[in-house]
GROMACS .gro file of C-alpha atoms in nm:
model
  191
    1MET     CA    1  11.785   6.214   7.001
    2PHE     CA    2  12.056   6.484   7.008
    3TYR     CA    3  11.889   6.649   7.306
    4ARG     CA    4  11.892   6.326   7.509
    5LEU     CA    5  12.255   6.262   7.419
    6ALA     CA    6  12.350   6.619   7.521
    7LYS     CA    7  12.161   6.572   7.849
    8ILE     CA    8  12.347   6.249   7.928
    9ILE     CA    9  12.685   6.405   7.842
   10LEU     CA   10  12.614   6.711   8.059
   11TRP     CA   11  12.496   6.493   8.349
   12CYS     CA   12  12.814   6.281   8.331
   13LEU     CA   13  13.047   6.581   8.301
   14PHE     CA   14  12.890   6.761   8.596
   15ARG     CA   15  12.904   6.443   8.806
   16LEU     CA   16  13.274   6.402   8.723
   17VAL     CA   17  13.376   6.761   8.794
   18TYR     CA   18  13.139   6.868   9.076
   19ARG     CA   19  12.948   6.722   9.368
   20VAL     CA   20  12.598   6.806   9.245
   21ARG     CA   21  12.304   6.780   9.482
   22VAL     CA   22  11.954   6.834   9.342
   23THR     CA   23  11.655   6.856   9.575
   24GLY     CA   24  11.289   6.914   9.496
   25ARG     CA   25  11.273   6.738   9.159
   26GLU     CA   26  10.920   6.632   9.248
   27HIS     CA   27  10.811   6.997   9.204
   28VAL     CA   28  10.880   6.992   8.829
   29PRO     CA   29  10.547   6.913   8.658
   30LYS     CA   30  10.543   6.569   8.495
   31GLU     CA   31  10.357   6.706   8.194
   32GLY     CA   32  10.257   7.036   8.039
   33ALA     CA   33  10.437   7.365   8.011
   34PHE     CA   34  10.628   7.523   8.298
   35LEU     CA   35  10.887   7.795   8.350
   36LEU     CA   36  11.193   7.703   8.554
   37CYS     CA   37  11.302   8.039   8.697
   38GLY     CA   38  11.638   8.053   8.871
   39ASN     CA   39  11.920   8.276   8.979
   40HIS     CA   40  12.220   8.310   8.748
   41ILE     CA   41  12.562   8.290   8.914
   42HIS     CA   42  12.779   8.123   8.649
   43LEU     CA   43  12.806   8.057   8.277
   44LEU     CA   44  12.738   7.687   8.347
   45ASP     CA   45  12.399   7.739   8.517
   46GLY     CA   46  12.209   7.669   8.193
   47PRO     CA   47  12.393   7.345   8.113
   48LEU     CA   48  12.350   7.241   8.478
   49LEU     CA   49  11.972   7.277   8.456
   50LEU     CA   50  11.959   7.104   8.117
   51GLY     CA   51  12.158   6.812   8.255
   52PHE     CA   52  11.968   6.767   8.581
   53THR     CA   53  11.606   6.843   8.491
   54ARG     CA   54  11.422   6.529   8.387
   55ARG     CA   55  11.189   6.715   8.149
   56LYS     CA   56  11.294   6.856   7.814
   57LEU     CA   57  11.374   7.226   7.841
   58ALA     CA   58  11.407   7.520   7.607
   59LEU     CA   59  11.660   7.770   7.737
   60MET     CA   60  11.720   8.135   7.649
   61GLY     CA   61  12.081   8.226   7.579
   62LYS     CA   62  12.232   8.564   7.495
   63LYS     CA   63  12.279   8.601   7.120
   64GLU     CA   64  12.654   8.653   7.161
   65ILE     CA   65  12.707   8.283   7.241
   66PHE     CA   66  12.567   8.200   6.895
   67ALA     CA   67  12.851   8.379   6.710
   68ASN     CA   68  13.030   8.058   6.608
   69ARG     CA   69  12.812   7.870   6.356
   70PHE     CA   70  12.911   7.521   6.470
   71PHE     CA   71  12.862   7.607   6.839
   72ALA     CA   72  12.531   7.776   6.752
   73TRP     CA   73  12.416   7.456   6.578
   74ILE     CA   74  12.499   7.252   6.892
   75LEU     CA   75  12.321   7.503   7.116
   76ARG     CA   76  12.006   7.498   6.903
   77LYS     CA   77  12.002   7.117   6.900
   78ALA     CA   78  12.035   7.122   7.280
   79GLY     CA   79  11.724   7.343   7.311
   80VAL     CA   80  11.894   7.682   7.354
   81PHE     CA   81  11.755   7.976   7.157
   82PRO     CA   82  11.904   8.327   7.120
   83ILE     CA   83  11.775   8.645   7.274
   84ASP     CA   84  11.902   8.994   7.201
   85ARG     CA   85  11.940   9.151   7.545
   86GLN     CA   86  12.010   9.493   7.392
   87ALA     CA   87  11.677   9.510   7.210
   88ALA     CA   88  11.384   9.664   7.392
   89ALA     CA   89  11.177   9.362   7.286
   90ASP     CA   90  11.320   9.067   7.092
   91MET     CA   91  11.000   8.954   6.920
   92ALA     CA   92  11.157   8.645   6.756
   93ALA     CA   93  11.271   8.516   7.097
   94TYR     CA   94  10.933   8.607   7.248
   95ARG     CA   95  10.741   8.417   6.979
   96PHE     CA   96  10.972   8.114   7.009
   97ALA     CA   97  10.930   8.107   7.388
   98VAL     CA   98  10.550   8.132   7.373
   99LYS     CA   99  10.533   7.867   7.099
  100SER     CA  100  10.755   7.633   7.305
  101LEU     CA  101  10.538   7.675   7.613
  102GLU     CA  102  10.214   7.639   7.417
  103SER     CA  103  10.346   7.308   7.280
  104GLY     CA  104  10.389   7.183   7.639
  105LEU     CA  105  10.765   7.221   7.681
  106GLY     CA  106  10.940   7.343   7.990
  107MET     CA  107  11.155   7.651   7.964
  108ALA     CA  108  11.440   7.770   8.184
  109ILE     CA  109  11.482   8.143   8.235
  110PHE     CA  110  11.738   8.336   8.435
  111SER     CA  111  11.535   8.647   8.511
  112GLN     CA  112  11.835   8.855   8.611
  113GLY     CA  113  11.932   8.875   8.242
  114THR     CA  114  12.298   8.834   8.335
  115ARG     CA  115  12.508   8.676   8.609
  116MET     CA  116  12.456   8.843   8.950
  117LYS     CA  117  12.507   8.748   9.312
  118ASP     CA  118  12.153   8.827   9.426
  119PHE     CA  119  11.814   8.774   9.267
  120GLU     CA  120  11.661   9.104   9.377
  121ASN     CA  121  11.711   9.268   9.035
  122ALA     CA  122  11.517   9.003   8.842
  123LYS     CA  123  11.335   9.121   8.532
  124SER     CA  124  10.968   9.042   8.470
  125GLY     CA  125  11.000   8.838   8.148
  126VAL     CA  126  10.923   8.512   8.329
  127ALA     CA  127  10.600   8.666   8.463
  128MET     CA  128  10.504   8.781   8.112
  129PHE     CA  129  10.549   8.431   7.967
  130ALA     CA  130  10.367   8.266   8.257
  131LEU     CA  131  10.070   8.503   8.237
  132LYS     CA  132  10.053   8.478   7.858
  133THR     CA  133  10.055   8.096   7.851
  134GLY     CA  134   9.919   8.003   8.196
  135ALA     CA  135  10.233   7.796   8.263
  136PRO     CA  136  10.333   7.773   8.629
  137ILE     CA  137  10.663   7.921   8.744
  138VAL     CA  138  10.889   7.670   8.919
  139PRO     CA  139  11.146   7.857   9.133
  140VAL     CA  140  11.498   7.718   9.146
  141GLY     CA  141  11.801   7.829   9.345
  142ILE     CA  142  12.158   7.746   9.245
  143SER     CA  143  12.440   7.782   9.494
  144GLY     CA  144  12.804   7.683   9.497
  145THR     CA  145  13.135   7.804   9.361
  146TYR     CA  146  13.188   7.602   9.042
  147LYS     CA  147  13.543   7.529   9.156
  148PHE     CA  148  13.656   7.179   9.060
  149PHE     CA  149  13.509   6.912   9.288
  150SER     CA  150  13.313   7.166   9.491
  151ARG     CA  151  12.950   7.119   9.594
  152LEU     CA  152  12.680   7.260   9.365
  153ASN     CA  153  12.329   7.275   9.510
  154VAL     CA  154  12.019   7.296   9.295
  155LYS     CA  155  11.702   7.346   9.501
  156ILE     CA  156  11.369   7.333   9.321
  157GLY     CA  157  11.064   7.478   9.494
  158PRO     CA  158  10.690   7.423   9.454
  159PRO     CA  159  10.534   7.572   9.138
  160ILE     CA  160  10.366   7.911   9.149
  161SER     CA  161  10.029   7.881   8.975
  162MET     CA  162   9.901   8.153   8.747
  163ALA     CA  163   9.537   8.068   8.830
  164PRO     CA  164   9.497   8.359   9.079
  165TYR     CA  165   9.599   8.603   8.804
  166GLU     CA  166   9.381   8.455   8.530
  167GLY     CA  167   9.159   8.694   8.337
  168ARG     CA  168   9.351   9.006   8.439
  169LYS     CA  169   9.512   9.236   8.183
  170ILE     CA  170   9.886   9.191   8.155
  171LYS     CA  171  10.019   9.529   8.263
  172ALA     CA  172  10.321   9.647   8.462
  173ASP     CA  173  10.145   9.628   8.799
  174LEU     CA  174  10.039   9.266   8.738
  175LEU     CA  175  10.392   9.171   8.629
  176ASP     CA  176  10.525   9.332   8.949
  177GLU     CA  177  10.269   9.140   9.155
  178VAL     CA  178  10.380   8.806   9.009
  179MET     CA  179  10.748   8.892   9.051
  180ALA     CA  180  10.681   8.992   9.414
  181GLU     CA  181  10.586   8.626   9.466
  182VAL     CA  182  10.871   8.481   9.255
  183ILE     CA  183  11.168   8.685   9.384
  184PRO     CA  184  11.154   8.582   9.752
  185ARG     CA  185  11.088   8.216   9.659
  186VAL     CA  186  11.397   8.199   9.435
  187SER     CA  187  11.607   8.399   9.685
  188GLU     CA  188  11.515   8.159   9.968
  189LEU     CA  189  11.622   7.859   9.756
  190THR     CA  190  11.970   8.004   9.703
  191LYS     CA  191  12.050   7.981  10.076
   0.00000   0.00000   0.00000
């Protein structure tokens, strides 16, 4: 209930403040787990995806945004969960992500780990989750300036299936192989 209300509020706010154009919604699976993997150019990228993706999403957020207890409560209700970017491996966030995907939810990940202009430095976490759960990776590109009343473009591309990688051991070279497919797809969608 809270999630749907938050989604409606975000959709309305973005429509009032920006000229949002979303293309490729048909590429988001209608059921089952998926990973929405996009570039990260602004603090509002996460709320933008939550507001304009028709499926329910879990979303990773840096632990620092959970400092205020009331704001943290709102974030959790809206499907955001904390990740410690300083830790070598945040096992609580990892377990939560895998559990969310195994339950059939979609999850949005900004693989850059922080806001950057290009997607070339994306980390392989999205590949790890996709290989672990078999969930397809849906590339998404966000472009625009986030200035009031400016155009924001969200382009969603066809899913990348994990079927070709099935049965292989999850090691660094396999993660790199998956990311070699993801990075150019997301980069192309940002243009």
